[in-house]
Structures are given as C-alpha cells and as structure tokens.
Tab-separated table of C-alpha atoms in Angstrom:
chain	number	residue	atom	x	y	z
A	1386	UNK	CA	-28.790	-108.051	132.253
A	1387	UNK	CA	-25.277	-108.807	134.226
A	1388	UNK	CA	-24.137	-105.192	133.533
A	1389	UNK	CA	-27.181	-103.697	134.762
A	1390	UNK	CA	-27.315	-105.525	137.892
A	1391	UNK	CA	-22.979	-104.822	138.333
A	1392	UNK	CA	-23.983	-100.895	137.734
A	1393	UNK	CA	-26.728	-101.125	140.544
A	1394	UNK	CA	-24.259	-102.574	142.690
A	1395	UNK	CA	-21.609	-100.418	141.956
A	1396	UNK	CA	-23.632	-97.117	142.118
A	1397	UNK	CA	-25.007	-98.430	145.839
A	1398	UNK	CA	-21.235	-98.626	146.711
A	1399	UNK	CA	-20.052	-95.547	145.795
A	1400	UNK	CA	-23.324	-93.787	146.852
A	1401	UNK	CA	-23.047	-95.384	150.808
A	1402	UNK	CA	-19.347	-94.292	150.775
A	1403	UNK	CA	-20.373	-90.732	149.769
A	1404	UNK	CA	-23.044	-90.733	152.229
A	1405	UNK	CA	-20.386	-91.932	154.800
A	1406	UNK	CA	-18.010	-89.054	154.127
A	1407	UNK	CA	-21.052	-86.651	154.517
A	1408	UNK	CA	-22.590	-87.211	157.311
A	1409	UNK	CA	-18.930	-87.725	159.047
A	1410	UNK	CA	-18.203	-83.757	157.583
A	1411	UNK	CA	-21.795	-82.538	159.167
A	1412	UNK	CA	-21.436	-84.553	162.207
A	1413	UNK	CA	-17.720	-82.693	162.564
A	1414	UNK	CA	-18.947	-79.117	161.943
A	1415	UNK	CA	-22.667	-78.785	163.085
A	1416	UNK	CA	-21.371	-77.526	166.603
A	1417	UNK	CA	-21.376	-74.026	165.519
A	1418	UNK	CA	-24.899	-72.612	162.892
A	1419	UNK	CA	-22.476	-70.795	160.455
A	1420	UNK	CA	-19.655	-73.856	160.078
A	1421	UNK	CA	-23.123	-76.248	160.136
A	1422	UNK	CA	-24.482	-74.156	157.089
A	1423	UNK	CA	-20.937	-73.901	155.245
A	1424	UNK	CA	-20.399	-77.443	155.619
A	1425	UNK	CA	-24.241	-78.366	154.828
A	1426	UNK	CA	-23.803	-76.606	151.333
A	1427	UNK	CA	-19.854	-77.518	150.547
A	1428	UNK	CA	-20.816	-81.169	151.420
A	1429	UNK	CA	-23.608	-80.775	148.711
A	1430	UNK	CA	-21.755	-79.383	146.013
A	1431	UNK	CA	-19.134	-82.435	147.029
A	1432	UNK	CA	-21.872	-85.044	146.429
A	1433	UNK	CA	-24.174	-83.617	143.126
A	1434	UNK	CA	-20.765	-83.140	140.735
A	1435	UNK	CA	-19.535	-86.988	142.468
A	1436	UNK	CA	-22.621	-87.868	141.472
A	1437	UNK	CA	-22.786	-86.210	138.122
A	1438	UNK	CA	-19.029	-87.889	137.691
A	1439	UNK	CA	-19.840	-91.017	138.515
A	1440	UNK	CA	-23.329	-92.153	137.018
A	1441	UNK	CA	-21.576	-91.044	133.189
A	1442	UNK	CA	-18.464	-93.043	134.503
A	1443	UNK	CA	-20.645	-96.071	135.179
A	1444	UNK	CA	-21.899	-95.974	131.714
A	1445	UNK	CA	-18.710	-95.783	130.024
A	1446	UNK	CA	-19.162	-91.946	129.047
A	1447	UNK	CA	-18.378	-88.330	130.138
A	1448	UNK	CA	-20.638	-86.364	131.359
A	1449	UNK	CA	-21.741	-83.224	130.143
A	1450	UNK	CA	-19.942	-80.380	130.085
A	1451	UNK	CA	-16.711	-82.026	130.797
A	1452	UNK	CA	-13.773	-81.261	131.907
A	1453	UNK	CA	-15.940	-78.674	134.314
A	1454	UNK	CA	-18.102	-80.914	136.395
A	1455	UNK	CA	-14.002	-82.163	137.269
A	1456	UNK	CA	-13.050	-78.665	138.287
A	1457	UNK	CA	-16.854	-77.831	140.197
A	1458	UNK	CA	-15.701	-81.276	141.997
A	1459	UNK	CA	-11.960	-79.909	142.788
A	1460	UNK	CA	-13.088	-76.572	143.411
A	1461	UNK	CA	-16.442	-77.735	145.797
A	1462	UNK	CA	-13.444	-80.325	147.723
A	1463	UNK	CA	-10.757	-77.386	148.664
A	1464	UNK	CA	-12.549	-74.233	148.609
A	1465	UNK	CA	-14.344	-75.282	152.184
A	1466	UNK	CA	-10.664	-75.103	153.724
A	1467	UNK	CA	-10.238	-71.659	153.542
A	1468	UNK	CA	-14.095	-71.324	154.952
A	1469	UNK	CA	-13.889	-73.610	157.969
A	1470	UNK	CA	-11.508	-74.991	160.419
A	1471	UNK	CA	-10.210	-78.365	160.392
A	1472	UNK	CA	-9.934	-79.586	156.987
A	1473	UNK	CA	-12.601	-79.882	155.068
A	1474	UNK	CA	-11.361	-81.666	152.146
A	1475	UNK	CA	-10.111	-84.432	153.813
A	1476	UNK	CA	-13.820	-86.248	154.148
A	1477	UNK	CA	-14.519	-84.761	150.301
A	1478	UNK	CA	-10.738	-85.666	149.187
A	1479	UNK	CA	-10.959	-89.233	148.875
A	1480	UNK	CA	-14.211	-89.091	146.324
A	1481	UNK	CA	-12.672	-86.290	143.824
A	1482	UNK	CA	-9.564	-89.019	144.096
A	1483	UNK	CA	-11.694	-91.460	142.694
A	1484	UNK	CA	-12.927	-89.056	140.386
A	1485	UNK	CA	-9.826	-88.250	139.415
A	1486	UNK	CA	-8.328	-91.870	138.375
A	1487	UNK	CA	-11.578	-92.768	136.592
A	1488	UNK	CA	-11.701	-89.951	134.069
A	1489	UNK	CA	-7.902	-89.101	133.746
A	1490	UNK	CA	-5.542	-91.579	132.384
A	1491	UNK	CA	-3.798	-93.462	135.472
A	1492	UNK	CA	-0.985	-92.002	135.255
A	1493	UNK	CA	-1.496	-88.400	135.948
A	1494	UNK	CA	-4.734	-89.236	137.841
A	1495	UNK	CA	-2.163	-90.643	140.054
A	1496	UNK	CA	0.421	-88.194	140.316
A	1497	UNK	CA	-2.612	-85.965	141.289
A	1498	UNK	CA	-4.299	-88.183	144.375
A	1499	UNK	CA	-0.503	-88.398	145.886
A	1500	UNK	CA	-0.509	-84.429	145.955
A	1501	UNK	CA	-3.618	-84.691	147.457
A	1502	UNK	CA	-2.036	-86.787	149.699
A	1503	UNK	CA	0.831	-84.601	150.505
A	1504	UNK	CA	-1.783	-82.001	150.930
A	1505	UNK	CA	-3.983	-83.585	153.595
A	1506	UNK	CA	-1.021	-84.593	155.544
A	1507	UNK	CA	0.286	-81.309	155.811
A	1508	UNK	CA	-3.232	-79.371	156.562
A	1509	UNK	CA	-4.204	-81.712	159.036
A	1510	UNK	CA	-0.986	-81.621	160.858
A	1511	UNK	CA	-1.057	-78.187	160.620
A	1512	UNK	CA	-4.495	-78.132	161.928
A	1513	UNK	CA	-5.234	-80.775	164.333
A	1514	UNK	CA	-1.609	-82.234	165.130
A	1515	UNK	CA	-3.023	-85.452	165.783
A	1516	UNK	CA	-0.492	-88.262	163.543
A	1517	UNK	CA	-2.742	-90.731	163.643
A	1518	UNK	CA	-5.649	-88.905	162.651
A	1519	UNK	CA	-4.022	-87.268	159.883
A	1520	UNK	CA	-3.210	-90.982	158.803
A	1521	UNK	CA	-5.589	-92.220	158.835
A	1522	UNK	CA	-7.251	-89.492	156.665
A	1523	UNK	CA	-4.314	-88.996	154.112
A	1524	UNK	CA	-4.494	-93.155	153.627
A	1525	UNK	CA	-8.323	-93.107	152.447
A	1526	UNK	CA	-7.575	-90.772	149.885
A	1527	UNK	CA	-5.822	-93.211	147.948
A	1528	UNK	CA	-7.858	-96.502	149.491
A	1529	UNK	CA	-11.129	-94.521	148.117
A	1530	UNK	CA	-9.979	-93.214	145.189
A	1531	UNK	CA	-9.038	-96.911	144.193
A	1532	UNK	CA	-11.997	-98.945	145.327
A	1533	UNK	CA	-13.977	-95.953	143.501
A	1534	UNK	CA	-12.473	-97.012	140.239
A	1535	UNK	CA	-12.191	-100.272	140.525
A	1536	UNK	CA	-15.777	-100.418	141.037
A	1537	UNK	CA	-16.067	-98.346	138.136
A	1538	UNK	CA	-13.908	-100.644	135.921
A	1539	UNK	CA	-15.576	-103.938	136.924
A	1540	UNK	CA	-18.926	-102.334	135.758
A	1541	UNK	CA	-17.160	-101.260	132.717
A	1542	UNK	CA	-15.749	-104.528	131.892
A	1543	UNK	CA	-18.561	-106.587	132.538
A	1544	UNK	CA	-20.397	-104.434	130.050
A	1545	UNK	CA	-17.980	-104.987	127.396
A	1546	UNK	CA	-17.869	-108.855	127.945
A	1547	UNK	CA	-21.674	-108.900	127.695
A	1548	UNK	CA	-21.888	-106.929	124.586
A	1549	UNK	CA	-18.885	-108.823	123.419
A	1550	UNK	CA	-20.562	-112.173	124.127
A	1551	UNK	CA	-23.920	-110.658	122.303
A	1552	UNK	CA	-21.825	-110.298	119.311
A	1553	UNK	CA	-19.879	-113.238	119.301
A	1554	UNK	CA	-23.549	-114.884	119.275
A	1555	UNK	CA	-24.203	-112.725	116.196
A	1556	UNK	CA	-21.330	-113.675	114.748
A	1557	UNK	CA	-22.034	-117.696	115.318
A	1558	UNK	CA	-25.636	-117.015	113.936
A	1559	UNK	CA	-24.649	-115.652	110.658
A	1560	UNK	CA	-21.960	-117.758	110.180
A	1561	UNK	CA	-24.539	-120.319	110.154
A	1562	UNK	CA	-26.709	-118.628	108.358
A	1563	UNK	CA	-23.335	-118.569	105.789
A	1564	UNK	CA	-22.693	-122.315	106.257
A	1565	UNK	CA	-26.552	-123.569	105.541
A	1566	UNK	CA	-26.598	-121.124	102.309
A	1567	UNK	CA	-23.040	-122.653	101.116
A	1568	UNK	CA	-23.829	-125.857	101.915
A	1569	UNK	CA	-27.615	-125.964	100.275
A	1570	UNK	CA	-25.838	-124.444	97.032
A	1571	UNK	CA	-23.064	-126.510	96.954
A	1572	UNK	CA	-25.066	-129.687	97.796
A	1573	UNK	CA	-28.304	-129.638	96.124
A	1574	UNK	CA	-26.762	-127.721	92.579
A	1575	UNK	CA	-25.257	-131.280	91.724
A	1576	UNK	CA	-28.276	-133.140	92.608
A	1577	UNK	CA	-31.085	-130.731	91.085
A	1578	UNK	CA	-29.167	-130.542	87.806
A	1579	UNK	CA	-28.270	-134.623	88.109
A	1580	UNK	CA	-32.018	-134.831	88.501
A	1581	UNK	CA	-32.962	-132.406	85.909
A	1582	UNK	CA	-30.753	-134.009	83.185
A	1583	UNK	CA	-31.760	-137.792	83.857
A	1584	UNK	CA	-35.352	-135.882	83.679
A	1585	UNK	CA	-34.718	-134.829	80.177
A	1586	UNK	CA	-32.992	-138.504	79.463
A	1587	UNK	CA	-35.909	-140.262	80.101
A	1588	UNK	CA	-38.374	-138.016	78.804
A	1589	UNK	CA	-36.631	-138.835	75.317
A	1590	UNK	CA	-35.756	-142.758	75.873
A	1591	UNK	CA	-39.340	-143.250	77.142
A	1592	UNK	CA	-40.763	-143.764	73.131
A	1593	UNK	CA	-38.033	-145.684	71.986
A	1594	UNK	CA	-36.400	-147.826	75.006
A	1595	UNK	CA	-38.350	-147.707	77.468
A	1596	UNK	CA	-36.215	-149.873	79.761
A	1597	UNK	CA	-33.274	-147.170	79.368
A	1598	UNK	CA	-35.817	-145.038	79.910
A	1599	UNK	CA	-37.017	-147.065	83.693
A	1600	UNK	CA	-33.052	-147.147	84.382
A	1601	UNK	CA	-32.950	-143.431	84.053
A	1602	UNK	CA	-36.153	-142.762	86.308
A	1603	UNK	CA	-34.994	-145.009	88.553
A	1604	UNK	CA	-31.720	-143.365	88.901
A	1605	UNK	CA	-33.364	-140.043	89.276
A	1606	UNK	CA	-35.119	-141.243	92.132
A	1607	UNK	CA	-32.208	-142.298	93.518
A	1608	UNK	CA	-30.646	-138.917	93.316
A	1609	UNK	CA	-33.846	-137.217	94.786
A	1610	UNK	CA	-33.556	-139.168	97.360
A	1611	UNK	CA	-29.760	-138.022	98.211
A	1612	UNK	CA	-30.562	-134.686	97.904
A	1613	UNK	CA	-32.905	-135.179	100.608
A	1614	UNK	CA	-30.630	-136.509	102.827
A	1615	UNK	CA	-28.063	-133.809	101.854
A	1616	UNK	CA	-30.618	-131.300	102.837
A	1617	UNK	CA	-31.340	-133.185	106.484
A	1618	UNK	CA	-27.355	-133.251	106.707
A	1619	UNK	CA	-27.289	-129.787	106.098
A	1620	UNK	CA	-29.855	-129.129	108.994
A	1621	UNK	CA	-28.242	-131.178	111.003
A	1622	UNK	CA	-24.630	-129.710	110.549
A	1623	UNK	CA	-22.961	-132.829	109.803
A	1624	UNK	CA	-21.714	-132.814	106.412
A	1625	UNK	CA	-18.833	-135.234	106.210
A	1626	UNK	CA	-17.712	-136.164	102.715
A	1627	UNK	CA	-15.126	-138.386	101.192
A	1628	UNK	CA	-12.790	-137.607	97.946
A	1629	UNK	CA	-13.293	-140.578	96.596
A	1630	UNK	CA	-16.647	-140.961	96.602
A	1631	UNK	CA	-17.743	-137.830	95.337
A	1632	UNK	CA	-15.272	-138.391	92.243
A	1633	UNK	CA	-17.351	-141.637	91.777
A	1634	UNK	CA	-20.186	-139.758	91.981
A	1635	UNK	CA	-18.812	-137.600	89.466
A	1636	UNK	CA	-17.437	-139.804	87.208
A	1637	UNK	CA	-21.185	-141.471	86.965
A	1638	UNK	CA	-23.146	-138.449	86.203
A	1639	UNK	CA	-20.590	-136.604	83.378
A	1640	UNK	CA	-20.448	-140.176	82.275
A	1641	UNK	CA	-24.256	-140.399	81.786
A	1642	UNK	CA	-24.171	-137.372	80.235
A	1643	UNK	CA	-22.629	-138.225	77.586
A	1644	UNK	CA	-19.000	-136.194	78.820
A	1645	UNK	CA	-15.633	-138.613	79.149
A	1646	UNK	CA	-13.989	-138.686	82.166
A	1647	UNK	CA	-10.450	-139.519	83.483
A	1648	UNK	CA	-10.047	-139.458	87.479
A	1649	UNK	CA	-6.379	-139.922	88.635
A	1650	UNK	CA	-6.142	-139.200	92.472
A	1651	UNK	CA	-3.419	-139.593	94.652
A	1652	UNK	CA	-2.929	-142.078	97.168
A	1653	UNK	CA	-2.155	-140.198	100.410
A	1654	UNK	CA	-4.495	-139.367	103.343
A	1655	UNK	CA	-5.388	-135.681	104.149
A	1656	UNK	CA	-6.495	-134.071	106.792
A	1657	UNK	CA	-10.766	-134.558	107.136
A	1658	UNK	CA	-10.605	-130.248	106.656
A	1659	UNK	CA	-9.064	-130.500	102.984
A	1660	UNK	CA	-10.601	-134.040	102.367
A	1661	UNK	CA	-14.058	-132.447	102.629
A	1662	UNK	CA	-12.956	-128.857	100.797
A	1663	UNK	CA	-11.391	-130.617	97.879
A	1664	UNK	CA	-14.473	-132.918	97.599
A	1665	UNK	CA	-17.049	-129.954	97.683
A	1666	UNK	CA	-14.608	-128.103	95.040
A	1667	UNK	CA	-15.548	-131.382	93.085
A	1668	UNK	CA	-18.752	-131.303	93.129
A	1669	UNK	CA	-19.274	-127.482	92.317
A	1670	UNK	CA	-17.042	-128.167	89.008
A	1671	UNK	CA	-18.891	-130.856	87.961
A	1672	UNK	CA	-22.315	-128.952	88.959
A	1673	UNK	CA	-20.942	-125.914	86.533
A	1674	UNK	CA	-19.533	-128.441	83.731
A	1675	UNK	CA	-23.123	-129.865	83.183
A	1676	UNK	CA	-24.670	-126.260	83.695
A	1677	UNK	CA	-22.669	-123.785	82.023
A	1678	UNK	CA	-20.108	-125.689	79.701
A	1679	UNK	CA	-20.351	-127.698	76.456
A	1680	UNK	CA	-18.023	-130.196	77.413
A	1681	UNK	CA	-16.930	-133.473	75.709
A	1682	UNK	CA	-14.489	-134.386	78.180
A	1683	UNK	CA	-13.368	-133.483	81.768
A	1684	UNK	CA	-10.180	-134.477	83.598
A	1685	UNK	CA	-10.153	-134.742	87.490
A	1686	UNK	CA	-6.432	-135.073	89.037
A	1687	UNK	CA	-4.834	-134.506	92.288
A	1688	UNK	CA	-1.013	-134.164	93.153
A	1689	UNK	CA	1.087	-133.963	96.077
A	1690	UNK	CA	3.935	-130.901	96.591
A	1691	UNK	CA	5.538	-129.546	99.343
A	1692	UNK	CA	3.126	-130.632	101.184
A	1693	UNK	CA	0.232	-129.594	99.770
A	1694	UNK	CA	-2.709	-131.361	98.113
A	1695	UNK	CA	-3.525	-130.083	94.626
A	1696	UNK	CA	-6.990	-130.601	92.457
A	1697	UNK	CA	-7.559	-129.798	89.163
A	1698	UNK	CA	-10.833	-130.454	87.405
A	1699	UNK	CA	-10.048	-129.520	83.528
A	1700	UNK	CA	-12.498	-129.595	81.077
A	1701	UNK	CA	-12.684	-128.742	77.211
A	1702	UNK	CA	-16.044	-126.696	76.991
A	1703	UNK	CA	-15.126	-123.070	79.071
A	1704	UNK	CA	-18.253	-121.547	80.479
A	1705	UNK	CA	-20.498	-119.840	78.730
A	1706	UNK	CA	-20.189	-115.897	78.689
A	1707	UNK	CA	-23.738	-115.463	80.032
A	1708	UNK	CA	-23.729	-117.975	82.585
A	1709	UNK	CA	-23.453	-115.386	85.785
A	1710	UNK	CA	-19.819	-115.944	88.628
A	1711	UNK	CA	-22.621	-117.336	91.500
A	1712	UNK	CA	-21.609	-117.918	95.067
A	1713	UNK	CA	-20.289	-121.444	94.271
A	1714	UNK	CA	-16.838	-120.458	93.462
A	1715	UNK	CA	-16.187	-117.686	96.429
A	1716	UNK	CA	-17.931	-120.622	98.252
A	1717	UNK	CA	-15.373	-122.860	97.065
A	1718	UNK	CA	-12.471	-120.195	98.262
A	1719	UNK	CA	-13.895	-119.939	101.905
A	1720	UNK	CA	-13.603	-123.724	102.123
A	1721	UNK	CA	-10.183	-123.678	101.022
A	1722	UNK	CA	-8.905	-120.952	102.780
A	1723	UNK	CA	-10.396	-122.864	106.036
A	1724	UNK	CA	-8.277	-125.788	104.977
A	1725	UNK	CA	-5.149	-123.546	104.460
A	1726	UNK	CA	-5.012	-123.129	101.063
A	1727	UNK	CA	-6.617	-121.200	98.208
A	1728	UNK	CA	-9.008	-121.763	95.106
A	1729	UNK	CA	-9.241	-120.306	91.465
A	1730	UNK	CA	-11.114	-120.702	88.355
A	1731	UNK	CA	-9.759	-119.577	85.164
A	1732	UNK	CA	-10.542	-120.333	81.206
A	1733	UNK	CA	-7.365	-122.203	79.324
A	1734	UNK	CA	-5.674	-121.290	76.219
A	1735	UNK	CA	-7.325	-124.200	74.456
A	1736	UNK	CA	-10.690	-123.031	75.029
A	1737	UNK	CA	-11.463	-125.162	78.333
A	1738	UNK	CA	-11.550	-124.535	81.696
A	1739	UNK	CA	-9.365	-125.083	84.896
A	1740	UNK	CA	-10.759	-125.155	88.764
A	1741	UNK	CA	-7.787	-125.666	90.791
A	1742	UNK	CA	-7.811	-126.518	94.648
A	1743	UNK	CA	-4.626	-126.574	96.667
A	1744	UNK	CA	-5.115	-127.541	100.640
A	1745	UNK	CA	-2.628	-128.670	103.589
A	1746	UNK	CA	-1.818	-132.718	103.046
C-alpha cells in the first residue's frame, strides 16, 4: 500500500537524522570515560521516547502513556546540561522540537521550539562563545523540528487519501449495487406483469378466438423480449429512456387491459436527467395500476410552472390496503431528487390515486 511504503520512508528519515544527532553528541563527549558514559545513556533516553513519539505519530495515534513519553523526551533533552559541559541539548533539541509540533497543536508547539531556540542561543553562547556555532545549532532546532513533522504529516495524509479513495470505491460499488436493484425493479415490474396479464388474456381467448388469442401471445413475446433487453441495458448501465415513448407504451398495455387512458403531455424539451426520471415515474405507476389497483380509467398529464416539469398519473381504483409500499416509489423519489425535484404518492378524495413528479424543465 502507498501509506505503508510513505511510513517506511518517513520512519528511515527521521531514524538517520536521529542517528546523526547521536553519534555527533558521542563523538563531542567521548574524550573524557565519565562525560562518554553520561552522554552514552542521555543520548539513549533521547532516541527510545523519539522513537516511542514518533512510530504512534506515524500511525496517526498517541502513544501510550501520553502526555509522559513528551515529558521523559523534554526531561532526557535538558537534564544532560546540568551533567556535562557544552550543551547537551542542542544535538537532542531539534528532535523533541519535532516532537513537539507533531503532538501539540501548532500553535503552542511553536511558541515552545522558539524558547528552545532562545534557550540554545543563550547556553551555547554562554558556553562555547562561538556565533556561528551557536547558529548554526539554534537554526536546526526549528529546520528539524519542521522537516520532522512534515514528514509526519505527508505520511498522515497519504493515509487518509488512501482510505478515503478505498471508500469512495465503496461508495461507487454500492451505489451500483443501488442503481442495478432500482433499475431491475423499475424495469422488469412493467414487463413481468405486461407479460403475466397478456398470459392470462390468451389463456382465456385461446377456446373461443383463437386469433385474439395468437395476437396476444405474440405480443407477449414481444414484451419478453424487451425485458430482455432492459435487463442487458441494465448490465450495461445505459438506460436512456424517452417520455413519450414510455407513455405509448403505457397507453398500449392499460389499454389492453381493459383500463381507459387519456395522455396529455406538454410540448417542451427537458433536460435528458428529468426526461428519463419522469419516464421511469411512468412506468412504476402504470406497473402499480395493473398490480395493486382496480382501475377503469387512468389519466397521464404533464404541465409546465416556474420552471418546472410536473407529472401526474391519476387513476380511479386507489391501491389496495394489502398491497405492501415496495421500493418502487422511494425509487421513484431518488430519481427525482437527482433531477432536482421531488415525488409523492397519495390516495384522492374520490377514491383514486395520484403519483405526482415535479423535475427541473
């Protein structure tokens, strides 16, 4: 994974930097056994709590027993001054600096690495009296400190994008999952209960007209054969539909069923988005008029307002109290609500029932 290989990376750097500092303290104090020993051990507290610090601040965490692996750091980078000449802390300084701006918000881990800068500069001119050694010292506490959490960030944000990018992929996955189950609904409903009423036709016309009774099969056929083209469309991911046609389509099948249609549309051109939401909300009210209604008649109209497209499928037969809500209608609102506009389905006071689409025109 990206993040694993930025940690690696970023753990190398920081690790060769505190090796640096290290073995430029030892190198400065192993002239003399007892500062070689005091220095050995300070140098070692220095690097375990950095290292403690740091691996939980590569991961995006705290590490155990926080806030005191920040004050072993502090206390393992300052106490050495008052144990051995020449200014210990400023080869431990700039880690606990990076240490610092990592786990404390920026704005007081900064206020604290520029006393640490004030600090270096005045023990090493104290100490040494050398200016340019004590700048260049008191100028890597803050040039550390940064790189230090900038590394530390960069491993932190490439984590997040990764896992962010794993979700969006999650995200795209169900909402296909979501689109396929909508659209297989949506589409084949209509055409398995257009097939399973010309079914029923035919199985009664075939005694006594047996040529009504061909038409029928024949137009059954026809349907099946739609439906599997719907569900290759589906797979596919194209769905593109037209108004118009599925109104036709409509109009055909409540007319064969023995239900009287009127179909008034509007002549203005909408956007493909609300074309394609008002034509699904179409189909799913004519799928639930030959399913759960006893219709006679069934009124499809569509008006412009304001800008907005409106659809009303109206028919005289409300649904039937068992027939169970589905997924067609909430469906039917996440279509609309992707074409800017909203869906609702509600019984009238004259004992029909009202499915009412309005979309941007």
């Amino acid at each position: 994974m990206v993040s694993k290989s930025a940690r690696r990376l970023a753990s190398g750097l920081i690790t060769a930097v505190s090796v640096a500092y290290a073995v430029i303290a030892l190198l400065y104090f192993l002239h003399g056994p007892a500062f070689g020993t005091t220095a050995g051990l300070a140098i070692l507290a220095v690097i375990s709590t950095h290292y403690l610090n740091m691996r939980a601040g590569l991961r995006g965490e705290r590490p155990p027993g926080f806030p005191l692996t920040l004050v072993l750091q502090a206390v393992a980078t300052y106490l050495p001054d008052f144990l051995l000449p020449g200014g210990m802390s400023a080869v431990a300084a700039p880690m606990l600096a990076g240490t610092l701006l990592v786990f404390l918000p920026l704005g007081w881990g900064g206020a604290l690495v520029g006393l640490m800068m004030l600090y270096e500069g005045a023990a090493l001119w104290m100490s040494v009296d050398l200016s340019v050694v004590t700048l260049f010292y008191v100028v890597t506490v803050p040039t550390t400190g940064a790189m230090i959490y900038a590394l530390v960030r960069f491993v932190r944000v490439t984590a997040d994008l990764e896992q962010a990018r794993a979700e969006l992929a999650d995200a795209a996955v169900l909402k296909e999952r979501l689109r396929i189950s909508r659209d297989l609904h949506d589409g084949l409903g209509r055409s398995l209960t257009a097939i399973a009423l010309k079914g029923d036709l035919a199985s009664r016309l075939v005694e006594r007209d047996p040529a009504a009774a061909r038409t029928e099969v024949h137009e059954l056929v026809q349907v099946a054969r739609e439906a599997a083209q719907d569900v290759r469309q589906v797979a596919r991911g194209y769905r593109a539909m037209s108004l118009t046609g599925e109104v036709d389509r409509a109009v055909a099948l409540l007319e064969s069923s023995g239900i009287g249609v009127q179909a008034h549309l509007a002549d203005v051109a909408v956007p493909i988005r609300s074309e394609e939401a008002l034509a699904w909300a179409v189909r799913e009210a004519v799928t639930n008029v030959l399913r759960h209604s006893r219709a006679t008649t069934c009124t499809i109209t569509t008006s412009v307002n304001g800008g907005r497209l409106r659809l009303e499928v109206a028919n005289d037969g409300a649904l039937e109290s068992s027939s169970p809500a589905g997924g067609g209608l909430t469906g039917l609102a996440e279509r609309a609500a992707q074409a800017g506009g909203s869906c609702t389905a509600t019984p009238t006071g004259a004992g029909g029932f009202l499915l009412a689409m309005e979309v941007e025109a």
